[in-house]
Amino acid sequence: MTINVAAITVDLVLLTIRQSALHVLLIRRGIEPFGGQWALPGGFVHDDEDLGAAAARELREETGVDPSAGHLEQLATYGTPGRDPRGRVVTVAYLAMVPDLPSPVAGSDAAGAEWRPVDRAAGLAFDHDRILADGLERARAKLEYTPLATAFCPPEFTVADLRDVYETVWRTTLDPRNFHRKVTSADGFIEPTGHSVTRDRGRPAQLFRRGPATLLHPPLLRP
């Protein structure tokens, strides 16, 4: 029996909200295959390296972004034959959700790096369009039943800030009063910090932080 050994890579769907739009981090490939084409950050896993460590390393090397700033989880594994013209390559994709970060700095074998609105991120190298689509759906679903919307927020935020996250990720408009009632009544979702903030000469708004819950009860379902 012949054992075929596949190379293993990691790819990252890194999402943030910038200027009221959901953005994904992309790199412009500096080497073949797909030289000059935009892609998700990623690369080959070293022999002595754990998958999660490889994902964090590739993100730092190619873009200068530290994934510890937000939430990072394994998304899915992709191994369709022919997905990589270099040979049999299986990739483990990761999903990260982070607050707004500075502009990335390209490094390693990336010729460029930028945050791009997700609705202008088509035509990526390899099968990265599919991976991005899967990452977006995972993120949208996660917001329904977990408190991970707070991963897009600073440590302290208002309910209006949190509503902006849901509206941006879900691409919809939510009723402010109904949303406030739902998030403040969900067990352990958010908790008051005891501080408030005044913006644009409006009334002071209460500041919150993420609570201890890992699942939302009741869940916040998409319209």
mmCIF file with all atom_site columns, C-alpha atoms in Angstrom:
data_model
loop_
_atom_site.group_PDB
_atom_site.id
_atom_site.type_symbol
_atom_site.label_atom_id
_atom_site.label_alt_id
_atom_site.label_comp_id
_atom_site.label_asym_id
_atom_site.label_entity_id
_atom_site.label_seq_id
_atom_site.pdbx_PDB_ins_code
_atom_site.Cartn_x
_atom_site.Cartn_y
_atom_site.Cartn_z
_atom_site.occupancy
_atom_site.B_iso_or_equiv
_atom_site.pdbx_formal_charge
_atom_site.auth_seq_id
_atom_site.auth_comp_id
_atom_site.auth_asym_id
_atom_site.auth_atom_id
_atom_site.pdbx_PDB_model_num
ATOM 1   C CA . MET A 1 1   ? 0.000   0.000  0.000  1.00 0.00 ? 1   MET A CA 1
ATOM 2   C CA . THR A 1 2   ? 1.300   3.450  -0.938 1.00 0.00 ? 2   THR A CA 1
ATOM 3   C CA . ILE A 1 3   ? 0.792   6.237  1.584  1.00 0.00 ? 3   ILE A CA 1
ATOM 4   C CA . ASN A 1 4   ? 0.318   9.625  -0.024 1.00 0.00 ? 4   ASN A CA 1
ATOM 5   C CA . VAL A 1 5   ? 1.470   12.432 2.252  1.00 0.00 ? 5   VAL A CA 1
ATOM 6   C CA . ALA A 1 6   ? -0.298  15.768 1.820  1.00 0.00 ? 6   ALA A CA 1
ATOM 7   C CA . ALA A 1 7   ? 1.225   19.096 2.765  1.00 0.00 ? 7   ALA A CA 1
ATOM 8   C CA . ILE A 1 8   ? -0.692  21.041 5.423  1.00 0.00 ? 8   ILE A CA 1
ATOM 9   C CA . THR A 1 9   ? -1.342  24.766 5.414  1.00 0.00 ? 9   THR A CA 1
ATOM 10  C CA . VAL A 1 10  ? -3.359  27.179 7.527  1.00 0.00 ? 10  VAL A CA 1
ATOM 11  C CA . ASP A 1 11  ? -5.479  30.054 6.221  1.00 0.00 ? 11  ASP A CA 1
ATOM 12  C CA . LEU A 1 12  ? -7.177  32.815 8.194  1.00 0.00 ? 12  LEU A CA 1
ATOM 13  C CA . VAL A 1 13  ? -10.464 34.656 7.796  1.00 0.00 ? 13  VAL A CA 1
ATOM 14  C CA . LEU A 1 14  ? -9.797  37.728 9.947  1.00 0.00 ? 14  LEU A CA 1
ATOM 15  C CA . LEU A 1 15  ? -12.826 40.012 10.293 1.00 0.00 ? 15  LEU A CA 1
ATOM 16  C CA . THR A 1 16  ? -13.169 43.472 11.787 1.00 0.00 ? 16  THR A CA 1
ATOM 17  C CA . ILE A 1 17  ? -15.483 46.458 11.502 1.00 0.00 ? 17  ILE A CA 1
ATOM 18  C CA . ARG A 1 18  ? -14.024 49.626 10.025 1.00 0.00 ? 18  ARG A CA 1
ATOM 19  C CA . GLN A 1 19  ? -15.968 52.743 9.053  1.00 0.00 ? 19  GLN A CA 1
ATOM 20  C CA . SER A 1 20  ? -19.284 50.966 9.702  1.00 0.00 ? 20  SER A CA 1
ATOM 21  C CA . ALA A 1 21  ? -18.498 48.119 7.275  1.00 0.00 ? 21  ALA A CA 1
ATOM 22  C CA . LEU A 1 22  ? -17.371 44.532 7.799  1.00 0.00 ? 22  LEU A CA 1
ATOM 23  C CA . HIS A 1 23  ? -13.818 44.072 6.508  1.00 0.00 ? 23  HIS A CA 1
ATOM 24  C CA . VAL A 1 24  ? -11.596 41.050 5.913  1.00 0.00 ? 24  VAL A CA 1
ATOM 25  C CA . LEU A 1 25  ? -7.814  41.068 6.004  1.00 0.00 ? 25  LEU A CA 1
ATOM 26  C CA . LEU A 1 26  ? -6.239  40.155 2.654  1.00 0.00 ? 26  LEU A CA 1
ATOM 27  C CA . ILE A 1 27  ? -2.673  39.787 1.437  1.00 0.00 ? 27  ILE A CA 1
ATOM 28  C CA . ARG A 1 28  ? -1.369  40.193 -2.109 1.00 0.00 ? 28  ARG A CA 1
ATOM 29  C CA . ARG A 1 29  ? 0.732   37.173 -2.948 1.00 0.00 ? 29  ARG A CA 1
ATOM 30  C CA . GLY A 1 30  ? 4.353   37.944 -3.741 1.00 0.00 ? 30  GLY A CA 1
ATOM 31  C CA . ILE A 1 31  ? 5.191   34.466 -5.078 1.00 0.00 ? 31  ILE A CA 1
ATOM 32  C CA . GLU A 1 32  ? 3.697   31.846 -7.382 1.00 0.00 ? 32  GLU A CA 1
ATOM 33  C CA . PRO A 1 33  ? 1.226   30.302 -7.627 1.00 0.00 ? 33  PRO A CA 1
ATOM 34  C CA . PHE A 1 34  ? -1.227  33.194 -8.039 1.00 0.00 ? 34  PHE A CA 1
ATOM 35  C CA . GLY A 1 35  ? 1.543   35.788 -7.762 1.00 0.00 ? 35  GLY A CA 1
ATOM 36  C CA . GLY A 1 36  ? 0.080   39.288 -7.486 1.00 0.00 ? 36  GLY A CA 1
ATOM 37  C CA . GLN A 1 37  ? -3.396  37.981 -6.651 1.00 0.00 ? 37  GLN A CA 1
ATOM 38  C CA . TRP A 1 38  ? -5.207  38.721 -3.406 1.00 0.00 ? 38  TRP A CA 1
ATOM 39  C CA . ALA A 1 39  ? -5.710  35.909 -0.911 1.00 0.00 ? 39  ALA A CA 1
ATOM 40  C CA . LEU A 1 40  ? -6.388  35.156 2.719  1.00 0.00 ? 40  LEU A CA 1
ATOM 41  C CA . PRO A 1 41  ? -3.284  35.216 4.940  1.00 0.00 ? 41  PRO A CA 1
ATOM 42  C CA . GLY A 1 42  ? -1.761  31.795 5.551  1.00 0.00 ? 42  GLY A CA 1
ATOM 43  C CA . GLY A 1 43  ? 1.006   29.378 4.730  1.00 0.00 ? 43  GLY A CA 1
ATOM 44  C CA . PHE A 1 44  ? 2.601   26.004 5.367  1.00 0.00 ? 44  PHE A CA 1
ATOM 45  C CA . VAL A 1 45  ? 2.706   24.433 8.833  1.00 0.00 ? 45  VAL A CA 1
ATOM 46  C CA . HIS A 1 46  ? 6.201   23.644 10.142 1.00 0.00 ? 46  HIS A CA 1
ATOM 47  C CA . ASP A 1 47  ? 6.954   20.047 11.113 1.00 0.00 ? 47  ASP A CA 1
ATOM 48  C CA . ASP A 1 48  ? 7.342   20.922 14.795 1.00 0.00 ? 48  ASP A CA 1
ATOM 49  C CA . GLU A 1 49  ? 4.398   23.331 14.938 1.00 0.00 ? 49  GLU A CA 1
ATOM 50  C CA . ASP A 1 50  ? 0.839   23.101 16.239 1.00 0.00 ? 50  ASP A CA 1
ATOM 51  C CA . LEU A 1 51  ? -1.904  24.272 13.859 1.00 0.00 ? 51  LEU A CA 1
ATOM 52  C CA . GLY A 1 52  ? -3.025  27.179 16.044 1.00 0.00 ? 52  GLY A CA 1
ATOM 53  C CA . ALA A 1 53  ? 0.555   28.328 16.508 1.00 0.00 ? 53  ALA A CA 1
ATOM 54  C CA . ALA A 1 54  ? 1.080   28.192 12.738 1.00 0.00 ? 54  ALA A CA 1
ATOM 55  C CA . ALA A 1 55  ? -2.006  30.337 12.142 1.00 0.00 ? 55  ALA A CA 1
ATOM 56  C CA . ALA A 1 56  ? -0.811  32.963 14.632 1.00 0.00 ? 56  ALA A CA 1
ATOM 57  C CA . ARG A 1 57  ? 2.712   32.941 13.173 1.00 0.00 ? 57  ARG A CA 1
ATOM 58  C CA . GLU A 1 58  ? 1.564   33.347 9.583  1.00 0.00 ? 58  GLU A CA 1
ATOM 59  C CA . LEU A 1 59  ? -0.682  36.232 10.574 1.00 0.00 ? 59  LEU A CA 1
ATOM 60  C CA . ARG A 1 60  ? 2.157   38.041 12.331 1.00 0.00 ? 60  ARG A CA 1
ATOM 61  C CA . GLU A 1 61  ? 4.701   37.353 9.569  1.00 0.00 ? 61  GLU A CA 1
ATOM 62  C CA . GLU A 1 62  ? 2.510   38.287 6.610  1.00 0.00 ? 62  GLU A CA 1
ATOM 63  C CA . THR A 1 63  ? 0.550   41.219 8.068  1.00 0.00 ? 63  THR A CA 1
ATOM 64  C CA . GLY A 1 64  ? 2.019   42.271 11.426 1.00 0.00 ? 64  GLY A CA 1
ATOM 65  C CA . VAL A 1 65  ? -1.356  41.605 13.120 1.00 0.00 ? 65  VAL A CA 1
ATOM 66  C CA . ASP A 1 66  ? -1.445  39.883 16.516 1.00 0.00 ? 66  ASP A CA 1
ATOM 67  C CA . PRO A 1 67  ? -4.490  37.550 16.660 1.00 0.00 ? 67  PRO A CA 1
ATOM 68  C CA . SER A 1 68  ? -4.525  37.602 20.476 1.00 0.00 ? 68  SER A CA 1
ATOM 69  C CA . ALA A 1 69  ? -6.358  40.943 20.226 1.00 0.00 ? 69  ALA A CA 1
ATOM 70  C CA . GLY A 1 70  ? -9.665  39.160 19.595 1.00 0.00 ? 70  GLY A CA 1
ATOM 71  C CA . HIS A 1 71  ? -11.304 35.765 19.134 1.00 0.00 ? 71  HIS A CA 1
ATOM 72  C CA . LEU A 1 72  ? -9.690  32.924 17.138 1.00 0.00 ? 72  LEU A CA 1
ATOM 73  C CA . GLU A 1 73  ? -11.289 29.549 16.379 1.00 0.00 ? 73  GLU A CA 1
ATOM 74  C CA . GLN A 1 74  ? -10.859 26.728 13.887 1.00 0.00 ? 74  GLN A CA 1
ATOM 75  C CA . LEU A 1 75  ? -13.301 27.050 11.002 1.00 0.00 ? 75  LEU A CA 1
ATOM 76  C CA . ALA A 1 76  ? -13.027 23.994 8.719  1.00 0.00 ? 76  ALA A CA 1
ATOM 77  C CA . THR A 1 77  ? -10.643 21.799 6.733  1.00 0.00 ? 77  THR A CA 1
ATOM 78  C CA . TYR A 1 78  ? -10.404 21.973 2.928  1.00 0.00 ? 78  TYR A CA 1
ATOM 79  C CA . GLY A 1 79  ? -8.750  19.234 0.896  1.00 0.00 ? 79  GLY A CA 1
ATOM 80  C CA . THR A 1 80  ? -10.351 19.064 -2.554 1.00 0.00 ? 80  THR A CA 1
ATOM 81  C CA . PRO A 1 81  ? -7.793  17.613 -5.014 1.00 0.00 ? 81  PRO A CA 1
ATOM 82  C CA . GLY A 1 82  ? -6.413  20.334 -7.265 1.00 0.00 ? 82  GLY A CA 1
ATOM 83  C CA . ARG A 1 83  ? -7.192  23.203 -4.900 1.00 0.00 ? 83  ARG A CA 1
ATOM 84  C CA . ASP A 1 84  ? -3.475  24.039 -4.939 1.00 0.00 ? 84  ASP A CA 1
ATOM 85  C CA . PRO A 1 85  ? -1.490  23.710 -8.200 1.00 0.00 ? 85  PRO A CA 1
ATOM 86  C CA . ARG A 1 86  ? 1.676   22.820 -6.237 1.00 0.00 ? 86  ARG A CA 1
ATOM 87  C CA . GLY A 1 87  ? 0.287   19.387 -5.338 1.00 0.00 ? 87  GLY A CA 1
ATOM 88  C CA . ARG A 1 88  ? -1.842  17.708 -2.674 1.00 0.00 ? 88  ARG A CA 1
ATOM 89  C CA . VAL A 1 89  ? -2.350  20.412 -0.061 1.00 0.00 ? 89  VAL A CA 1
ATOM 90  C CA . VAL A 1 90  ? -4.871  20.308 2.774  1.00 0.00 ? 90  VAL A CA 1
ATOM 91  C CA . THR A 1 91  ? -5.592  23.555 4.582  1.00 0.00 ? 91  THR A CA 1
ATOM 92  C CA . VAL A 1 92  ? -7.055  24.136 8.029  1.00 0.00 ? 92  VAL A CA 1
ATOM 93  C CA . ALA A 1 93  ? -8.887  27.460 8.067  1.00 0.00 ? 93  ALA A CA 1
ATOM 94  C CA . TYR A 1 94  ? -9.294  29.663 11.117 1.00 0.00 ? 94  TYR A CA 1
ATOM 95  C CA . LEU A 1 95  ? -11.816 32.415 11.833 1.00 0.00 ? 95  LEU A CA 1
ATOM 96  C CA . ALA A 1 96  ? -10.784 35.465 13.843 1.00 0.00 ? 96  ALA A CA 1
ATOM 97  C CA . MET A 1 97  ? -12.952 38.374 14.973 1.00 0.00 ? 97  MET A CA 1
ATOM 98  C CA . VAL A 1 98  ? -11.156 41.440 16.295 1.00 0.00 ? 98  VAL A CA 1
ATOM 99  C CA . PRO A 1 99  ? -11.794 45.092 17.174 1.00 0.00 ? 99  PRO A CA 1
ATOM 100 C CA . ASP A 1 100 ? -10.653 47.670 14.647 1.00 0.00 ? 100 ASP A CA 1
ATOM 101 C CA . LEU A 1 101 ? -6.869  47.404 14.315 1.00 0.00 ? 101 LEU A CA 1
ATOM 102 C CA . PRO A 1 102 ? -4.244  49.577 12.615 1.00 0.00 ? 102 PRO A CA 1
ATOM 103 C CA . SER A 1 103 ? -3.498  49.081 8.939  1.00 0.00 ? 103 SER A CA 1
ATOM 104 C CA . PRO A 1 104 ? -1.530  45.836 8.401  1.00 0.00 ? 104 PRO A CA 1
ATOM 105 C CA . VAL A 1 105 ? 2.089   45.777 7.282  1.00 0.00 ? 105 VAL A CA 1
ATOM 106 C CA . ALA A 1 106 ? 2.985   43.207 4.631  1.00 0.00 ? 106 ALA A CA 1
ATOM 107 C CA . GLY A 1 107 ? 5.902   40.894 5.349  1.00 0.00 ? 107 GLY A CA 1
ATOM 108 C CA . SER A 1 108 ? 7.291   37.432 4.638  1.00 0.00 ? 108 SER A CA 1
ATOM 109 C CA . ASP A 1 109 ? 6.137   36.360 1.144  1.00 0.00 ? 109 ASP A CA 1
ATOM 110 C CA . ALA A 1 110 ? 3.236   38.853 1.014  1.00 0.00 ? 110 ALA A CA 1
ATOM 111 C CA . ALA A 1 111 ? 3.654   41.760 -1.410 1.00 0.00 ? 111 ALA A CA 1
ATOM 112 C CA . GLY A 1 112 ? 0.832   43.751 0.175  1.00 0.00 ? 112 GLY A CA 1
ATOM 113 C CA . ALA A 1 113 ? -1.781  43.601 2.924  1.00 0.00 ? 113 ALA A CA 1
ATOM 114 C CA . GLU A 1 114 ? -4.989  45.530 3.470  1.00 0.00 ? 114 GLU A CA 1
ATOM 115 C CA . TRP A 1 115 ? -8.374  45.517 5.126  1.00 0.00 ? 115 TRP A CA 1
ATOM 116 C CA . ARG A 1 116 ? -11.041 45.197 2.425  1.00 0.00 ? 116 ARG A CA 1
ATOM 117 C CA . PRO A 1 117 ? -14.867 45.350 2.715  1.00 0.00 ? 117 PRO A CA 1
ATOM 118 C CA . VAL A 1 118 ? -16.192 41.798 2.440  1.00 0.00 ? 118 VAL A CA 1
ATOM 119 C CA . ASP A 1 119 ? -18.496 42.754 -0.441 1.00 0.00 ? 119 ASP A CA 1
ATOM 120 C CA . ARG A 1 120 ? -15.392 43.690 -2.485 1.00 0.00 ? 120 ARG A CA 1
ATOM 121 C CA . ALA A 1 121 ? -13.322 40.621 -1.649 1.00 0.00 ? 121 ALA A CA 1
ATOM 122 C CA . ALA A 1 122 ? -14.247 38.262 -4.504 1.00 0.00 ? 122 ALA A CA 1
ATOM 123 C CA . GLY A 1 123 ? -11.856 36.623 -6.956 1.00 0.00 ? 123 GLY A CA 1
ATOM 124 C CA . LEU A 1 124 ? -9.346  35.412 -4.375 1.00 0.00 ? 124 LEU A CA 1
ATOM 125 C CA . ALA A 1 125 ? -6.556  32.908 -5.005 1.00 0.00 ? 125 ALA A CA 1
ATOM 126 C CA . PHE A 1 126 ? -6.933  29.139 -4.449 1.00 0.00 ? 126 PHE A CA 1
ATOM 127 C CA . ASP A 1 127 ? -10.381 28.320 -3.005 1.00 0.00 ? 127 ASP A CA 1
ATOM 128 C CA . HIS A 1 128 ? -10.319 31.317 -0.682 1.00 0.00 ? 128 HIS A CA 1
ATOM 129 C CA . ASP A 1 129 ? -13.654 32.663 -1.951 1.00 0.00 ? 129 ASP A CA 1
ATOM 130 C CA . ARG A 1 130 ? -15.293 29.550 -0.530 1.00 0.00 ? 130 ARG A CA 1
ATOM 131 C CA . ILE A 1 131 ? -13.334 29.751 2.725  1.00 0.00 ? 131 ILE A CA 1
ATOM 132 C CA . LEU A 1 132 ? -14.284 33.418 3.155  1.00 0.00 ? 132 LEU A CA 1
ATOM 133 C CA . ALA A 1 133 ? -17.963 32.646 2.499  1.00 0.00 ? 133 ALA A CA 1
ATOM 134 C CA . ASP A 1 134 ? -17.875 29.874 5.110  1.00 0.00 ? 134 ASP A CA 1
ATOM 135 C CA . GLY A 1 135 ? -16.175 32.205 7.586  1.00 0.00 ? 135 GLY A CA 1
ATOM 136 C CA . LEU A 1 136 ? -18.776 34.924 7.077  1.00 0.00 ? 136 LEU A CA 1
ATOM 137 C CA . GLU A 1 137 ? -21.643 32.509 7.644  1.00 0.00 ? 137 GLU A CA 1
ATOM 138 C CA . ARG A 1 138 ? -19.947 31.116 10.769 1.00 0.00 ? 138 ARG A CA 1
ATOM 139 C CA . ALA A 1 139 ? -19.510 34.647 12.153 1.00 0.00 ? 139 ALA A CA 1
ATOM 140 C CA . ARG A 1 140 ? -23.137 35.582 11.422 1.00 0.00 ? 140 ARG A CA 1
ATOM 141 C CA . ALA A 1 141 ? -24.403 32.402 13.064 1.00 0.00 ? 141 ALA A CA 1
ATOM 142 C CA . LYS A 1 142 ? -22.124 32.817 16.087 1.00 0.00 ? 142 LYS A CA 1
ATOM 143 C CA . LEU A 1 143 ? -23.700 36.196 16.824 1.00 0.00 ? 143 LEU A CA 1
ATOM 144 C CA . GLU A 1 144 ? -27.069 34.479 17.255 1.00 0.00 ? 144 GLU A CA 1
ATOM 145 C CA . TYR A 1 145 ? -26.165 32.147 20.090 1.00 0.00 ? 145 TYR A CA 1
ATOM 146 C CA . THR A 1 146 ? -22.854 33.339 21.602 1.00 0.00 ? 146 THR A CA 1
ATOM 147 C CA . PRO A 1 147 ? -21.607 36.700 22.983 1.00 0.00 ? 147 PRO A CA 1
ATOM 148 C CA . LEU A 1 148 ? -18.860 36.913 20.329 1.00 0.00 ? 148 LEU A CA 1
ATOM 149 C CA . ALA A 1 149 ? -20.257 40.154 18.903 1.00 0.00 ? 149 ALA A CA 1
ATOM 150 C CA . THR A 1 150 ? -18.299 41.747 21.754 1.00 0.00 ? 150 THR A CA 1
ATOM 151 C CA . ALA A 1 151 ? -15.066 40.584 20.047 1.00 0.00 ? 151 ALA A CA 1
ATOM 152 C CA . PHE A 1 152 ? -15.596 43.430 17.566 1.00 0.00 ? 152 PHE A CA 1
ATOM 153 C CA . CYS A 1 153 ? -15.946 45.965 20.406 1.00 0.00 ? 153 CYS A CA 1
ATOM 154 C CA . PRO A 1 154 ? -13.429 47.722 22.653 1.00 0.00 ? 154 PRO A CA 1
ATOM 155 C CA . PRO A 1 155 ? -13.297 46.557 26.299 1.00 0.00 ? 155 PRO A CA 1
ATOM 156 C CA . GLU A 1 156 ? -16.074 49.033 27.212 1.00 0.00 ? 156 GLU A CA 1
ATOM 157 C CA . PHE A 1 157 ? -18.931 49.766 24.820 1.00 0.00 ? 157 PHE A CA 1
ATOM 158 C CA . THR A 1 158 ? -22.497 51.035 24.678 1.00 0.00 ? 158 THR A CA 1
ATOM 159 C CA . VAL A 1 159 ? -25.540 49.023 23.653 1.00 0.00 ? 159 VAL A CA 1
ATOM 160 C CA . ALA A 1 160 ? -25.649 51.201 20.530 1.00 0.00 ? 160 ALA A CA 1
ATOM 161 C CA . ASP A 1 161 ? -22.060 50.134 19.729 1.00 0.00 ? 161 ASP A CA 1
ATOM 162 C CA . LEU A 1 162 ? -23.085 46.501 20.098 1.00 0.00 ? 162 LEU A CA 1
ATOM 163 C CA . ARG A 1 163 ? -26.166 47.021 17.932 1.00 0.00 ? 163 ARG A CA 1
ATOM 164 C CA . ASP A 1 164 ? -23.940 48.507 15.222 1.00 0.00 ? 164 ASP A CA 1
ATOM 165 C CA . VAL A 1 165 ? -21.942 45.258 15.234 1.00 0.00 ? 165 VAL A CA 1
ATOM 166 C CA . TYR A 1 166 ? -25.041 43.131 14.746 1.00 0.00 ? 166 TYR A CA 1
ATOM 167 C CA . GLU A 1 167 ? -26.406 45.391 12.021 1.00 0.00 ? 167 GLU A CA 1
ATOM 168 C CA . THR A 1 168 ? -23.081 45.428 10.183 1.00 0.00 ? 168 THR A CA 1
ATOM 169 C CA . VAL A 1 169 ? -22.393 41.695 10.343 1.00 0.00 ? 169 VAL A CA 1
ATOM 170 C CA . TRP A 1 170 ? -25.989 40.684 9.644  1.00 0.00 ? 170 TRP A CA 1
ATOM 171 C CA . ARG A 1 171 ? -26.498 43.418 7.006  1.00 0.00 ? 171 ARG A CA 1
ATOM 172 C CA . THR A 1 172 ? -29.803 44.511 8.483  1.00 0.00 ? 172 THR A CA 1
ATOM 173 C CA . THR A 1 173 ? -31.433 47.203 10.644 1.00 0.00 ? 173 THR A CA 1
ATOM 174 C CA . LEU A 1 174 ? -32.576 46.395 14.188 1.00 0.00 ? 174 LEU A CA 1
ATOM 175 C CA . ASP A 1 175 ? -35.080 48.198 16.372 1.00 0.00 ? 175 ASP A CA 1
ATOM 176 C CA . PRO A 1 176 ? -33.016 49.999 19.070 1.00 0.00 ? 176 PRO A CA 1
ATOM 177 C CA . ARG A 1 177 ? -35.466 49.509 21.971 1.00 0.00 ? 177 ARG A CA 1
ATOM 178 C CA . ASN A 1 178 ? -36.116 45.861 21.178 1.00 0.00 ? 178 ASN A CA 1
ATOM 179 C CA . PHE A 1 179 ? -32.392 45.180 20.816 1.00 0.00 ? 179 PHE A CA 1
ATOM 180 C CA . HIS A 1 180 ? -31.614 46.918 24.122 1.00 0.00 ? 180 HIS A CA 1
ATOM 181 C CA . ARG A 1 181 ? -34.229 44.796 25.882 1.00 0.00 ? 181 ARG A CA 1
ATOM 182 C CA . LYS A 1 182 ? -32.909 41.562 24.406 1.00 0.00 ? 182 LYS A CA 1
ATOM 183 C CA . VAL A 1 183 ? -29.200 42.063 25.115 1.00 0.00 ? 183 VAL A CA 1
ATOM 184 C CA . THR A 1 184 ? -29.690 43.379 28.647 1.00 0.00 ? 184 THR A CA 1
ATOM 185 C CA . SER A 1 185 ? -32.040 40.511 29.534 1.00 0.00 ? 185 SER A CA 1
ATOM 186 C CA . ALA A 1 186 ? -29.853 37.725 28.084 1.00 0.00 ? 186 ALA A CA 1
ATOM 187 C CA . ASP A 1 187 ? -28.230 35.944 31.022 1.00 0.00 ? 187 ASP A CA 1
ATOM 188 C CA . GLY A 1 188 ? -24.595 37.031 31.464 1.00 0.00 ? 188 GLY A CA 1
ATOM 189 C CA . PHE A 1 189 ? -24.266 38.574 27.993 1.00 0.00 ? 189 PHE A CA 1
ATOM 190 C CA . ILE A 1 190 ? -23.156 42.057 29.036 1.00 0.00 ? 190 ILE A CA 1
ATOM 191 C CA . GLU A 1 191 ? -22.711 43.752 32.377 1.00 0.00 ? 191 GLU A CA 1
ATOM 192 C CA . PRO A 1 192 ? -22.527 47.447 33.311 1.00 0.00 ? 192 PRO A CA 1
ATOM 193 C CA . THR A 1 193 ? -19.144 48.942 34.097 1.00 0.00 ? 193 THR A CA 1
ATOM 194 C CA . GLY A 1 194 ? -20.541 51.773 36.204 1.00 0.00 ? 194 GLY A CA 1
ATOM 195 C CA . HIS A 1 195 ? -19.316 54.333 33.677 1.00 0.00 ? 195 HIS A CA 1
ATOM 196 C CA . SER A 1 196 ? -21.047 56.326 30.977 1.00 0.00 ? 196 SER A CA 1
ATOM 197 C CA . VAL A 1 197 ? -20.065 58.285 27.888 1.00 0.00 ? 197 VAL A CA 1
ATOM 198 C CA . THR A 1 198 ? -21.537 61.298 26.109 1.00 0.00 ? 198 THR A CA 1
ATOM 199 C CA . ARG A 1 199 ? -21.218 61.495 22.329 1.00 0.00 ? 199 ARG A CA 1
ATOM 200 C CA . ASP A 1 200 ? -22.260 64.188 19.862 1.00 0.00 ? 200 ASP A CA 1
ATOM 201 C CA . ARG A 1 201 ? -23.890 66.279 22.603 1.00 0.00 ? 201 ARG A CA 1
ATOM 202 C CA . GLY A 1 202 ? -26.424 63.541 23.276 1.00 0.00 ? 202 GLY A CA 1
ATOM 203 C CA . ARG A 1 203 ? -27.567 62.034 26.561 1.00 0.00 ? 203 ARG A CA 1
ATOM 204 C CA . PRO A 1 204 ? -25.007 60.028 28.549 1.00 0.00 ? 204 PRO A CA 1
ATOM 205 C CA . ALA A 1 205 ? -24.977 56.373 27.482 1.00 0.00 ? 205 ALA A CA 1
ATOM 206 C CA . GLN A 1 206 ? -24.196 53.562 29.894 1.00 0.00 ? 206 GLN A CA 1
ATOM 207 C CA . LEU A 1 207 ? -21.026 51.581 29.231 1.00 0.00 ? 207 LEU A CA 1
ATOM 208 C CA . PHE A 1 208 ? -20.946 47.776 29.355 1.00 0.00 ? 208 PHE A CA 1
ATOM 209 C CA . ARG A 1 209 ? -18.390 44.984 29.102 1.00 0.00 ? 209 ARG A CA 1
ATOM 210 C CA . ARG A 1 210 ? -18.729 41.354 28.104 1.00 0.00 ? 210 ARG A CA 1
ATOM 211 C CA . GLY A 1 211 ? -20.269 39.175 30.790 1.00 0.00 ? 211 GLY A CA 1
ATOM 212 C CA . PRO A 1 212 ? -19.381 35.597 31.783 1.00 0.00 ? 212 PRO A CA 1
ATOM 213 C CA . ALA A 1 213 ? -21.820 33.802 29.473 1.00 0.00 ? 213 ALA A CA 1
ATOM 214 C CA . THR A 1 214 ? -20.508 31.537 26.730 1.00 0.00 ? 214 THR A CA 1
ATOM 215 C CA . LEU A 1 215 ? -23.936 30.936 25.182 1.00 0.00 ? 215 LEU A CA 1
ATOM 216 C CA . LEU A 1 216 ? -26.819 33.376 24.845 1.00 0.00 ? 216 LEU A CA 1
ATOM 217 C CA . HIS A 1 217 ? -30.081 32.535 26.592 1.00 0.00 ? 217 HIS A CA 1
ATOM 218 C CA . PRO A 1 218 ? -32.354 33.378 24.971 1.00 0.00 ? 218 PRO A CA 1
ATOM 219 C CA . PRO A 1 219 ? -30.499 33.557 21.624 1.00 0.00 ? 219 PRO A CA 1
ATOM 220 C CA . LEU A 1 220 ? -30.641 36.620 19.356 1.00 0.00 ? 220 LEU A CA 1
ATOM 221 C CA . LEU A 1 221 ? -32.016 35.308 16.080 1.00 0.00 ? 221 LEU A CA 1
ATOM 222 C CA . ARG A 1 222 ? -31.424 37.020 12.753 1.00 0.00 ? 222 ARG A CA 1
ATOM 223 C CA . PRO A 1 223 ? -34.450 38.819 11.307 1.00 0.00 ? 223 PRO A CA 1
#
